[in-house]
CSV table of C-alpha atoms and ligand atoms in Angstrom, one decimal:
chain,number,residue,atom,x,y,z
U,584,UNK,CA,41.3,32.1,7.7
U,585,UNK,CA,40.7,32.0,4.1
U,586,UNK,CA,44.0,31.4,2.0
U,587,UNK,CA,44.9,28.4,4.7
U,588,UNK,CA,45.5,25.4,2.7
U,589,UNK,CA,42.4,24.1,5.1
U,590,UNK,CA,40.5,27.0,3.8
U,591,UNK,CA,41.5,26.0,0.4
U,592,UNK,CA,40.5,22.5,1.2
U,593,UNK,CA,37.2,23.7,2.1
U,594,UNK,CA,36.9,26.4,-0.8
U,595,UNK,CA,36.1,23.5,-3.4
U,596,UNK,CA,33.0,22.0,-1.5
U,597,UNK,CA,29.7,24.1,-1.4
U,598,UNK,CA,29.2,26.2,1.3
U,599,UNK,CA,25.6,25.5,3.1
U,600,UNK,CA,23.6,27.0,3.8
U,601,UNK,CA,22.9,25.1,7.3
U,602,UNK,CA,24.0,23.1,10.1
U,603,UNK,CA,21.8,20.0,10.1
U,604,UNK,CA,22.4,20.0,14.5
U,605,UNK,CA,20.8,23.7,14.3
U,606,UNK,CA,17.4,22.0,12.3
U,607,UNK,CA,17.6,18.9,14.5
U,608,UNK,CA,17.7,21.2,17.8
U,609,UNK,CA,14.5,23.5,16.5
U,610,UNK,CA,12.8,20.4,16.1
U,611,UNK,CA,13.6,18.5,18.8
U,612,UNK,CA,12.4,21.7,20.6
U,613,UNK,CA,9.3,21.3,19.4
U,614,UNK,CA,9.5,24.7,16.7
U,615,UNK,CA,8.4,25.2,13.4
U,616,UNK,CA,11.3,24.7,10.7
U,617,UNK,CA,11.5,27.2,8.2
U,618,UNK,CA,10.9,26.8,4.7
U,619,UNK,CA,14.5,26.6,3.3
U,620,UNK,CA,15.4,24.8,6.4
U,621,UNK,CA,12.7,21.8,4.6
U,622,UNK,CA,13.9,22.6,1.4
U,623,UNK,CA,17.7,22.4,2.5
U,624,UNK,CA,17.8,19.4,4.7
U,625,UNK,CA,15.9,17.1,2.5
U,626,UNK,CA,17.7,17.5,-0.5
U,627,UNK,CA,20.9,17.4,1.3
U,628,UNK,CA,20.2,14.2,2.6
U,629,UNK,CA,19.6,13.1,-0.6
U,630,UNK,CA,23.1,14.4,-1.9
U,631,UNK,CA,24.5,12.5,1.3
U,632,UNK,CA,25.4,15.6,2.8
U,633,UNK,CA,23.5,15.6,6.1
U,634,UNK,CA,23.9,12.0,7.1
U,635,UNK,CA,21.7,8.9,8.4
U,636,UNK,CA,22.3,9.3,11.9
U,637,UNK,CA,21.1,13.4,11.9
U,638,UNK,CA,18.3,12.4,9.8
U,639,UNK,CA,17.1,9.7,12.2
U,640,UNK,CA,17.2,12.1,14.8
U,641,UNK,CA,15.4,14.5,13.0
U,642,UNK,CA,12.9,11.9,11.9
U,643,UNK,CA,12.5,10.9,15.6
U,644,UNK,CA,11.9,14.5,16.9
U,645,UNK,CA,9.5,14.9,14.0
U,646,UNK,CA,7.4,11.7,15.3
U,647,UNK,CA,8.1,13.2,18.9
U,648,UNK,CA,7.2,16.6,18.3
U,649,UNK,CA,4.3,16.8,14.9
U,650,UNK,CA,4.8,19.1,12.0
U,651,UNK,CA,2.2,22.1,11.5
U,652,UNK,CA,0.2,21.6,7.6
U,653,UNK,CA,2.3,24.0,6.5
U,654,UNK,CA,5.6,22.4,7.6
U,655,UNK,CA,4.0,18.9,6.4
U,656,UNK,CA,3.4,20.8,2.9
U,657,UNK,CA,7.1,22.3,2.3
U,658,UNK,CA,8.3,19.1,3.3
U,659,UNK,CA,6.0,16.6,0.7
U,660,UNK,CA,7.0,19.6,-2.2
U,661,UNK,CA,10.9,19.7,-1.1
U,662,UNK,CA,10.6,15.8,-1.8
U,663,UNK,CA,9.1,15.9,-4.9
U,664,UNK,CA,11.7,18.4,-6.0
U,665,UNK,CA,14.5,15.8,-5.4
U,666,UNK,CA,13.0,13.9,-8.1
U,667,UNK,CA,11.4,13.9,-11.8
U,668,UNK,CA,7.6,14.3,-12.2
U,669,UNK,CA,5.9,12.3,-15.0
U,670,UNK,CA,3.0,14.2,-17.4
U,671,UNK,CA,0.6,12.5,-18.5
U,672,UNK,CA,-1.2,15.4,-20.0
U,673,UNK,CA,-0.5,14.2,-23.8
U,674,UNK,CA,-3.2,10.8,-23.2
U,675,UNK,CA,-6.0,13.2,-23.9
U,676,UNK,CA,-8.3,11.0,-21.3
U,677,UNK,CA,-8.4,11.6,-17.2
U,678,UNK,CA,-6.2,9.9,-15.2
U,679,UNK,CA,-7.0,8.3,-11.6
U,680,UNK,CA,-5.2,6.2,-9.2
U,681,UNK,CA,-5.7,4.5,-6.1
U,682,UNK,CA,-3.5,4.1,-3.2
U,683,UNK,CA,-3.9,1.9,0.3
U,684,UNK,CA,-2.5,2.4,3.7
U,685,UNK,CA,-1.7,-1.8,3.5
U,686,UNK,CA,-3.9,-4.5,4.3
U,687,UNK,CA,-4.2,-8.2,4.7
U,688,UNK,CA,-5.6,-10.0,2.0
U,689,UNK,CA,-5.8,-6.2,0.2
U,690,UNK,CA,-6.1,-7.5,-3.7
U,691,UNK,CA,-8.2,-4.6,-4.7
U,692,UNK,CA,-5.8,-2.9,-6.8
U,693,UNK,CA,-6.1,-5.8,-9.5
U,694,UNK,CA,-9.6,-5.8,-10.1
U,695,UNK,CA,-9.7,-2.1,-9.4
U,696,UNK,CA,-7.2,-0.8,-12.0
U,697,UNK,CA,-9.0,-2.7,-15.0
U,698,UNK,CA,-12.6,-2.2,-13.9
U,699,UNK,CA,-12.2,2.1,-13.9
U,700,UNK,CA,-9.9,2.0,-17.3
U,701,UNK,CA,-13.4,0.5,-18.8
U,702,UNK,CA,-14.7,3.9,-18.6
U,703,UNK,CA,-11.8,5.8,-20.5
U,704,UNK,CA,-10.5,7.2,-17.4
U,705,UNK,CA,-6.4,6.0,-17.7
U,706,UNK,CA,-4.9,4.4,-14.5
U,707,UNK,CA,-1.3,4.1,-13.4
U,708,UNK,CA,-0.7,2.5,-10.8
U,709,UNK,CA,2.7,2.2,-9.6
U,710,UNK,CA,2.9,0.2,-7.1
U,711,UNK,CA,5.6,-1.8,-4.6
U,712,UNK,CA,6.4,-5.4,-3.3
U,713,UNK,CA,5.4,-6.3,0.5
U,714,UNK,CA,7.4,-6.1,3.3
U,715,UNK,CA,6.2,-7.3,6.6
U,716,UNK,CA,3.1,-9.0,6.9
U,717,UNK,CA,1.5,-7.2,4.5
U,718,UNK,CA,1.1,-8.5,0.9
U,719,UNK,CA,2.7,-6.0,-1.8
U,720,UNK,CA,0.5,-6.2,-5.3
U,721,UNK,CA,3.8,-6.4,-7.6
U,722,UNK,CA,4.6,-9.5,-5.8
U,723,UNK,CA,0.9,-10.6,-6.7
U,724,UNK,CA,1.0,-10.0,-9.9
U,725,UNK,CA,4.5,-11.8,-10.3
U,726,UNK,CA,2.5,-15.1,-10.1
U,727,UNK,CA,0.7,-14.4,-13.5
U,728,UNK,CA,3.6,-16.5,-15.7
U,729,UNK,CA,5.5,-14.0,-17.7
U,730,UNK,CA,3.9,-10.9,-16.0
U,731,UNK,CA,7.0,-8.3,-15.9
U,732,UNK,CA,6.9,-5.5,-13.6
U,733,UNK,CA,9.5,-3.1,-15.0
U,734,UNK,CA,8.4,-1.2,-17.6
U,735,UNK,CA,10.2,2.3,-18.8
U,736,UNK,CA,8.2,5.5,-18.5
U,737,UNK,CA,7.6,5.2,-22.3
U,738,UNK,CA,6.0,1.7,-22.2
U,739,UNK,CA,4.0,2.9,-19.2
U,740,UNK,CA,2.4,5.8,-21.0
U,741,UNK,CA,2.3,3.7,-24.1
U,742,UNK,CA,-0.1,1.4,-22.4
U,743,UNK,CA,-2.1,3.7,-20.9
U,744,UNK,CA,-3.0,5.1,-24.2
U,745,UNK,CA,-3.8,1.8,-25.6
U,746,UNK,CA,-5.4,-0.4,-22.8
U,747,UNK,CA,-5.4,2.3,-20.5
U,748,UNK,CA,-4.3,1.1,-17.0
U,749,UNK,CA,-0.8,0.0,-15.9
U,750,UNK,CA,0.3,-2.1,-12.6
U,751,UNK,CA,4.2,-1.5,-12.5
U,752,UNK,CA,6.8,-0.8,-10.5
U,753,UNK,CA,7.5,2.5,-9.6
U,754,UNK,CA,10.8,3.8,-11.1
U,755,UNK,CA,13.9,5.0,-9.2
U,756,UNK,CA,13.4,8.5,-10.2
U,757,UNK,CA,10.2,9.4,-8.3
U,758,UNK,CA,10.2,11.2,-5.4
U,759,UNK,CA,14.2,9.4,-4.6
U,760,UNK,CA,14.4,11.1,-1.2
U,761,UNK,CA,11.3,9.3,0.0
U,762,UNK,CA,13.2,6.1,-1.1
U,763,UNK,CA,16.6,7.0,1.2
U,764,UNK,CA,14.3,8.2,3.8
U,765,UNK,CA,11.8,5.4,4.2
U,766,UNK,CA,14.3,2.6,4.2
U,767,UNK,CA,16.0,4.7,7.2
U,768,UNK,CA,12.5,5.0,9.0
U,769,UNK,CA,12.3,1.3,9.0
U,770,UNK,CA,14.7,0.9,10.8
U,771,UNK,CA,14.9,3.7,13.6
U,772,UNK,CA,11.7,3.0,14.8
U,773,UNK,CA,10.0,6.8,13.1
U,774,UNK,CA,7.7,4.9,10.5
U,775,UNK,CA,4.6,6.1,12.4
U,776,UNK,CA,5.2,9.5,12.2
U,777,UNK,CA,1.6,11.0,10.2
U,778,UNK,CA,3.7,14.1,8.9
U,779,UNK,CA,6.5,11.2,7.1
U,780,UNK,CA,3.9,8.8,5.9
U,781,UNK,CA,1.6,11.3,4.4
U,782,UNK,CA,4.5,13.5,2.8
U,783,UNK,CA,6.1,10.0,2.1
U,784,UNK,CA,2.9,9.1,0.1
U,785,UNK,CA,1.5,12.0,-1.4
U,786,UNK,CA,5.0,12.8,-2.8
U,787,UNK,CA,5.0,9.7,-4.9
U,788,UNK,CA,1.8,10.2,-5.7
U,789,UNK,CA,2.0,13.9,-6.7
U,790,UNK,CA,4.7,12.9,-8.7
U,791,UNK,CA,3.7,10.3,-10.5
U,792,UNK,CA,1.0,13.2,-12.0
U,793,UNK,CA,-2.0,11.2,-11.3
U,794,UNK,CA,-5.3,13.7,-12.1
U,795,UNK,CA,-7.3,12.2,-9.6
U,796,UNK,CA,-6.2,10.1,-6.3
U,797,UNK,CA,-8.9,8.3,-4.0
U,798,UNK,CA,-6.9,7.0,-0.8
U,799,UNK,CA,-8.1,3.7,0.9
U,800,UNK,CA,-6.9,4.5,4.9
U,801,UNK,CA,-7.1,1.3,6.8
U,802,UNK,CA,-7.7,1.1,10.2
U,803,UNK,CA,-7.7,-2.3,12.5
U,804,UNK,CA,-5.7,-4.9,13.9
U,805,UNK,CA,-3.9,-5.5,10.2
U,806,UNK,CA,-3.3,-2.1,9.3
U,807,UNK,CA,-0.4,0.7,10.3
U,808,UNK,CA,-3.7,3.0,12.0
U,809,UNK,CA,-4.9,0.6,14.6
U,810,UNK,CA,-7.5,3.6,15.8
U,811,UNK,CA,-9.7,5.4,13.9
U,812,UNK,CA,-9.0,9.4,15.3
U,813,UNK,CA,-5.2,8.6,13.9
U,814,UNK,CA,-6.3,7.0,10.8
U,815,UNK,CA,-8.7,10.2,10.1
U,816,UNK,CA,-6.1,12.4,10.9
U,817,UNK,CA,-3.6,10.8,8.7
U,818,UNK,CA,-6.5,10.8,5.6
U,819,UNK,CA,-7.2,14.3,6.3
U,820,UNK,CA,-3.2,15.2,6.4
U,821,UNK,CA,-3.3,13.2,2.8
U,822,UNK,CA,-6.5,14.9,1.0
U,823,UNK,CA,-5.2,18.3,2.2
U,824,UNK,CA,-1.8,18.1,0.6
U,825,UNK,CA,-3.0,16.2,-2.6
U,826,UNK,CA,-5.4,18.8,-3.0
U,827,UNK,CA,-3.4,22.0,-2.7
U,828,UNK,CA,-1.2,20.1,-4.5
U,829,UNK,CA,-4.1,20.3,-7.7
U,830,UNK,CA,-4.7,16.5,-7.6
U,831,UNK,CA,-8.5,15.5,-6.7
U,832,UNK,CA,-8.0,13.5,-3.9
U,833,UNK,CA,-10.6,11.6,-1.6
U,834,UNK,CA,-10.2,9.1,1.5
U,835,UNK,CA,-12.0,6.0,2.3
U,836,UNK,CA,-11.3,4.8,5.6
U,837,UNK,CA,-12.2,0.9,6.1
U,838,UNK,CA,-11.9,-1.7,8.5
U,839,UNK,CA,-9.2,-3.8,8.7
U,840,UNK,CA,-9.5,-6.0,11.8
U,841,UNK,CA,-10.3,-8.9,9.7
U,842,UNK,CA,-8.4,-10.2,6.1
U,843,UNK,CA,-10.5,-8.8,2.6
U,844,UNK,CA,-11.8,-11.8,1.1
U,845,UNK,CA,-10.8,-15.1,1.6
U,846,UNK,CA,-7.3,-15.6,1.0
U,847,UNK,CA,-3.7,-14.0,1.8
U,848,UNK,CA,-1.2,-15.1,-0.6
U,849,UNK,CA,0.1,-13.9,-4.0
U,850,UNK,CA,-1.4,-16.7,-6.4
U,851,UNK,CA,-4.6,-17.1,-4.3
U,852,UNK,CA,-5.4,-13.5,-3.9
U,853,UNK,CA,-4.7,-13.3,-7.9
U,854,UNK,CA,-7.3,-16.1,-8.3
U,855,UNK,CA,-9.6,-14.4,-5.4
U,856,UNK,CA,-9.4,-11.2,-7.7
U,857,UNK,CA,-10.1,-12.8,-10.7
U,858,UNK,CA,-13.3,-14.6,-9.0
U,859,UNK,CA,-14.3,-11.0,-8.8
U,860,UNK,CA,-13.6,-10.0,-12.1
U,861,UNK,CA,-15.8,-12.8,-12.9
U,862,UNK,CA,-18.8,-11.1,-11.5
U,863,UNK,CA,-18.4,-13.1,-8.2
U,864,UNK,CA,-16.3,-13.2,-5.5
U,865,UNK,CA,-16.8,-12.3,-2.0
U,866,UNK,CA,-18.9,-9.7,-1.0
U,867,UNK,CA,-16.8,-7.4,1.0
U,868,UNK,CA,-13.8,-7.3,-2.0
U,869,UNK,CA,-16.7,-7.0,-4.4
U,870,UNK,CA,-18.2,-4.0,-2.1
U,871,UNK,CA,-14.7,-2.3,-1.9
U,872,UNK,CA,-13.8,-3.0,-5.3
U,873,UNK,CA,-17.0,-1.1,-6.4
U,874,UNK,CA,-16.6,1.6,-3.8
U,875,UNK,CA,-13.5,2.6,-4.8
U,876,UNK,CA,-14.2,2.6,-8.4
U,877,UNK,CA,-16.7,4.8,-8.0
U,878,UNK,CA,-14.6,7.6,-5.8
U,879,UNK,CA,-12.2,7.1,-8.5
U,880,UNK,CA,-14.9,7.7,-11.4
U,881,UNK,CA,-16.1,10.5,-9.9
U,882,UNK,CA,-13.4,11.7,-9.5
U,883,UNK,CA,-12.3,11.9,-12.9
U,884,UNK,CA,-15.2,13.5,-13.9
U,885,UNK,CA,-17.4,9.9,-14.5
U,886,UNK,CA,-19.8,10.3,-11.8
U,887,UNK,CA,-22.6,8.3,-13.9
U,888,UNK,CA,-20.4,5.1,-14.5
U,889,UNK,CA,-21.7,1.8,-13.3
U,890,UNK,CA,-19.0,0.0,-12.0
U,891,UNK,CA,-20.6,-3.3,-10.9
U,892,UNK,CA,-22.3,-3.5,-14.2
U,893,UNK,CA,-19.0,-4.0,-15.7
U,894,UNK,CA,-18.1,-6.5,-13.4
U,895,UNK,CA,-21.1,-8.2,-14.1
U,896,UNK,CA,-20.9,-8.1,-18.0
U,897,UNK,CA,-17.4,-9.0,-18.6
U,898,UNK,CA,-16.1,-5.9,-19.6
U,899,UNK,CA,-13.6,-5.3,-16.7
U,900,UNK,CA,-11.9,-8.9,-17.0
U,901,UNK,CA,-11.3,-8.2,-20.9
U,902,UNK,CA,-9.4,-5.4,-19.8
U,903,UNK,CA,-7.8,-7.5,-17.2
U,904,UNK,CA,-6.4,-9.5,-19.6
U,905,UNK,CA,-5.5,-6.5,-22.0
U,906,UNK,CA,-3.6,-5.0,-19.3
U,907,UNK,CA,-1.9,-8.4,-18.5
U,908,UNK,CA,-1.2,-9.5,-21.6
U,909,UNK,CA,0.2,-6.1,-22.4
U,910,UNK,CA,2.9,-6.4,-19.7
U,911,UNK,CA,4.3,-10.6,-21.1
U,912,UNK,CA,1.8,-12.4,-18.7
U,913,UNK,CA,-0.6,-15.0,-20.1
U,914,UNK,CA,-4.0,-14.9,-18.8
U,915,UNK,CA,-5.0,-18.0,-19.5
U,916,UNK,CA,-2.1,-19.8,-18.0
U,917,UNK,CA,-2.4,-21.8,-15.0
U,918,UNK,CA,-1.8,-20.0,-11.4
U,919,UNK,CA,1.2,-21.5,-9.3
U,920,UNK,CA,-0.1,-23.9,-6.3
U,921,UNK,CA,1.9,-24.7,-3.4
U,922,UNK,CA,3.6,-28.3,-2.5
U,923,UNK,CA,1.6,-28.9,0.8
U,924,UNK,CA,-1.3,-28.1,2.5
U,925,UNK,CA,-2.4,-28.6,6.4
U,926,UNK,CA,-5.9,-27.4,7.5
U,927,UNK,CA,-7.0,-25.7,10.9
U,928,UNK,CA,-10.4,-27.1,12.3
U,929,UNK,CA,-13.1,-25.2,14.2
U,930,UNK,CA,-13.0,-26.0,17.9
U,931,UNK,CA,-16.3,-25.9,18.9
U,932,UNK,CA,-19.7,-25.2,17.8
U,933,UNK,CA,-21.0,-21.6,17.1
U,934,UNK,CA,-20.8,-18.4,15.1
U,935,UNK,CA,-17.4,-17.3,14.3
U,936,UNK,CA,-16.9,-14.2,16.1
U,937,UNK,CA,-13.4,-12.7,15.1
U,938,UNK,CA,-10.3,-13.7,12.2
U,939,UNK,CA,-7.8,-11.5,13.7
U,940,UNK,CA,-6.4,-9.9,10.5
U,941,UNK,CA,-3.0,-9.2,11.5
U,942,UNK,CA,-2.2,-12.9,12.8
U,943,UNK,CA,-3.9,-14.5,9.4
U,944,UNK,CA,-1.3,-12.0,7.8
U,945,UNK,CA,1.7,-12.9,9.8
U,946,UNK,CA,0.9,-16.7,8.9
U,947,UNK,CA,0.9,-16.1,5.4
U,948,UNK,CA,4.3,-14.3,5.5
U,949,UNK,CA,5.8,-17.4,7.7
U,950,UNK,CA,4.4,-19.8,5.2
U,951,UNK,CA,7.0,-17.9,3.0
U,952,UNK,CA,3.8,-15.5,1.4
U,953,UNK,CA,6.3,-12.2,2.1
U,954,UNK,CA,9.3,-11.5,3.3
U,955,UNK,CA,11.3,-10.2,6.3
U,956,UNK,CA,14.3,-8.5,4.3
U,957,UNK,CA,13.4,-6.8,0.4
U,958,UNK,CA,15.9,-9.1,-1.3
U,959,UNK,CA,14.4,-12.3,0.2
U,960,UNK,CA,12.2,-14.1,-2.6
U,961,UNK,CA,8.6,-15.0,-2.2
U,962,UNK,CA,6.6,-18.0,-2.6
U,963,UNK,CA,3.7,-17.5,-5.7
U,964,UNK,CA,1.7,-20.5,-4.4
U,965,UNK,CA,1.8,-20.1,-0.6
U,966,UNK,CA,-0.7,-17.8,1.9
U,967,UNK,CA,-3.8,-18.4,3.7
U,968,UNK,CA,-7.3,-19.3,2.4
U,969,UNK,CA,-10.1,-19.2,5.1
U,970,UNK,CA,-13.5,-20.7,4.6
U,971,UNK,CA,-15.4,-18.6,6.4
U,972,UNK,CA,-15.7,-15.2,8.2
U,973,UNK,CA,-16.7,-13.5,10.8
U,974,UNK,CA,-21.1,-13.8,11.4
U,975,UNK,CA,-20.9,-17.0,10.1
U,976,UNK,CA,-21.8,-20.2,12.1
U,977,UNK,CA,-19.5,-23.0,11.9
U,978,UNK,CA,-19.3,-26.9,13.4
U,979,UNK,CA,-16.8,-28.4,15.5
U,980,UNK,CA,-14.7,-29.8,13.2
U,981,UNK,CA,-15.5,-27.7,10.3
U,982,UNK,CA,-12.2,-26.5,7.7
U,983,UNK,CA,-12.1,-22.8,8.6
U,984,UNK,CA,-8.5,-22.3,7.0
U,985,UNK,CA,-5.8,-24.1,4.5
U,986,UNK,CA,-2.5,-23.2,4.9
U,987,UNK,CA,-0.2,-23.3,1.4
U,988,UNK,CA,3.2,-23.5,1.2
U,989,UNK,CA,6.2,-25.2,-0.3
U,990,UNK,CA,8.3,-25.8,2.5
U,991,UNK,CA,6.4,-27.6,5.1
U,992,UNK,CA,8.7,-27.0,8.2
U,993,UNK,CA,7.2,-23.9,7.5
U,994,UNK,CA,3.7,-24.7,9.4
U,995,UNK,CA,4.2,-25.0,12.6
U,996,UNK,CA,5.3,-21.0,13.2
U,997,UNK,CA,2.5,-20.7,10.7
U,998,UNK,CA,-0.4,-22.3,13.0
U,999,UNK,CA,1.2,-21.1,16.1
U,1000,UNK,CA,0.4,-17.5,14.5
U,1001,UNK,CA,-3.4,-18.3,14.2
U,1002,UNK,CA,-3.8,-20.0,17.6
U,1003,UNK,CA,-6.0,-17.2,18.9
U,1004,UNK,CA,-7.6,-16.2,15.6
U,1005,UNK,CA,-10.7,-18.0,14.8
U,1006,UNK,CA,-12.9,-17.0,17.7
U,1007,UNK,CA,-16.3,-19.0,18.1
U,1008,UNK,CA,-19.0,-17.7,20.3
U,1009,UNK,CA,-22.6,-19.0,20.9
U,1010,UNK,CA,-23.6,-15.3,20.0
U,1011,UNK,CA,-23.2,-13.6,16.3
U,1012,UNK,CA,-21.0,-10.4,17.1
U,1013,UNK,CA,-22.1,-7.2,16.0
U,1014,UNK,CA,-21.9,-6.6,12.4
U,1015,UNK,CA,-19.4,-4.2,11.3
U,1016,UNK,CA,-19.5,-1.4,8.5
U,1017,UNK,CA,-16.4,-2.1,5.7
U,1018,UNK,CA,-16.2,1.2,5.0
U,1019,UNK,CA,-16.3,3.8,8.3
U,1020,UNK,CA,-15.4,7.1,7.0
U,1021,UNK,CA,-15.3,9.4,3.6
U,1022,UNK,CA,-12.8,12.7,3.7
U,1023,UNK,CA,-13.3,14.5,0.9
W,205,URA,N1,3.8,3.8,2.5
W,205,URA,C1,4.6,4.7,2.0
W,205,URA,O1,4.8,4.8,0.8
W,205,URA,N2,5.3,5.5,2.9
W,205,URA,C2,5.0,5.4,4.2
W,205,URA,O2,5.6,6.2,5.0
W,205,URA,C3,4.1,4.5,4.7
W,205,URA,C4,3.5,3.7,3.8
């Protein structure tokens, strides 16, 4: 029918070279899709030419059904294709980065970034704001007065040259059809999917052009992975496409059944890491702060650093404060602290047994810690801060949490979220490993 003024019509858009039913169908039949069927469908989703409602369905018969490695692989690359890569070749100095899976109370990334870039290996981090009960480290950070998140690739690669490790937000032109697809996974239910979370990661990650990437998998009540078999296979999924992918890349898996540290909240998890930075802090941030700087170390080809002596000497908080100071923030300045406070009091006598991580994270988003929508604002001063953990024996009566926050109609939904958390037995429970797996 060409000539038809319909065929004319249709002359002057592209012909493609697909139906996106005919991909949907193959998957929802459980086959392999073909590499151009990857390449074609995600990028024309990103052009808006397949549309929401086929890629849902294809995102739900891809959670239904799995992806093979090799489809997982096509799929990360056909991702990072629909974007620009950044090089940071020219800094003459290795490059490492750190990602998590999400955690409560998960401040590592700001002691982390400072304490490897002590050792002349660069990090940039770009990282993203919380959604969900999960705490996201730009928000964090935004409680530092005059701390700016946006900085241009230029200023990014400026300061890694100079300070050497950058916190910021990643730009709008990595990896852009992760960013269309993820906000459509949240909500269609297909988040879970371990081919779309590990291609959704890695494709940031790969290109962002990190040298070296050491993964932190989490795996408990707080964290995406509530069992560990899925958790390993989704770390494994990860290091496998990283490294065909050239980027050294190692996973960590840790526990996350109960909050890191002591507190859940932007400004008190900025002063929690800074405790740290201090050569305290407690033990279990310290112990994954450490860990992870080494895997990062060694993996930029600094296997004989010694990470806690820097933590001990000083030497990582003055590059905290280079690396703050570098993006506006002062320092020095005094941390935001919330309007009201309310306490929650040990029941009864005993060791504390379990601080259910994911309900001590859902209080701090109600007392207005994070937020349910990604315009909604956050609070700097409010969160969680426990006073003791899990081994430990407390009194009847005893503070075990403060709750912070600047709208006090605000506690009620925020105690009713840690009604069953602080569990007291007469017997110490079992003491559990922080860190449960390597995958290398
Ligand atoms: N984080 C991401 O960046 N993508 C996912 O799919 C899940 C967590």
């Amino acid at each position: 029918m060409t000539g038809t003024g319909a065929g004319a019509a249709g002359a002057a858009r592209a012909v493609e070279p697909f139906d996106a039913v005919d991909v949907i169908v193959a998957k929802r039949d459980g086959r392999r899709l073909s590499d151009p069927q990857i390449d074609w469908v995600v990028d024309a989703y990103t052009r808006g030419v397949v549309a929401d409602e086929q890629m849902s369905a294809l995102a739900m018969a891809i959670l239904l059904n799995g992806m093979s490695r090799s489809e997982i692989a096509r799929w990360t690359a056909a991702m990072i294709a629909s974007g620009e890569r950044l090089d940071f070749s020219g800094l003459g100095r290795p490059t490492a980065d750190k990602h998590s899976t999400g955690g409560v109370g998960d401040k590592i990334t700001l002691p982390l970034a400072p304490l490897v870039a002590v050792f002349g290996v660069a990090v940039p981090q770009l990282s993203g704001r919380g959604l969900g009960h999960t705490g996201g480290t730009l928000d964090k950070l935004e409680s530092i007065p005059g701390w700016r998140a946006a900085l241009t690739n230029e200023e990014m690669l400026a300061q890694l040259g100079g300070v050497g490790a950058v916190i910021c937000a990643a730009g709008s032109g990595l990896a852009p059809a992760d960013r269309k697809l993820y906000a459509l996974r949240d909500v269609t239910g297909t988040v879970e999917a371990i081919p779309l979370i590990a291609s959704s990661i890695m494709s940031k990650k790969i290109a962002e052009g990190t040298g070296a990437l050491v993964l932190d998998v989490k795996v408990g009540t707080g964290a995406f992975m509530h069992d560990e078999a899925r958790a390993r296979e989704l770390a494994e999924t990860m290091v496998a496409l990283g490294t065909d992918a050239g980027v050294t890349t190692v996973a960590l898996l840790t526990d996350m059944n109960t909050p890191l540290g002591l507190t859940a909240g932007n400004a008190l998890e900025v002063r929690e890491s800074l405790e740290v930075l201090a050569g305290g802090g407690p033990a279990d941030v310290v112990e994954l702060t450490v860990a992870l700087a080494r895997e990062m170390l060694a993996a930029a080809g600094r296997p004989d650093a010694d990470p806690a002596a820097a933590l001990a000497d000083g030497r990582a908080m003055d590059s905290w404060r280079a690396m703050i100071r570098a993006q506006g923030g002062d320092p020095e300045a005094p941390l935001p602290v919330a309007r009201h406070t309310e306490e929650i009091r040990a029941a009864a006598t005993g060791v504390l047994a379990e601080v259910d991580a994911m309900a001590v994270g859902v209080a701090a988003w109600r007392l207005g810690a994070g937020r349910a929508r990604k315009e909604d604002p956050v609070q700097a001063g409010a969160g969680v801060e426990l006073f003791a953990k899990p081994g430990q024996r407390v009194t009847a009566g005893q503070v075990l949490a403060r709750l912070h926050t600047d709208t006090p109609d605000r506690f009620a939904r925020a105690t009713e979220a840690l009604a069953e958390t602080f569990v007291v037995r007469d017997e110490a429970p079992a003491p559990r490993p922080l860190v449960l797996g390597r995958i290398a």
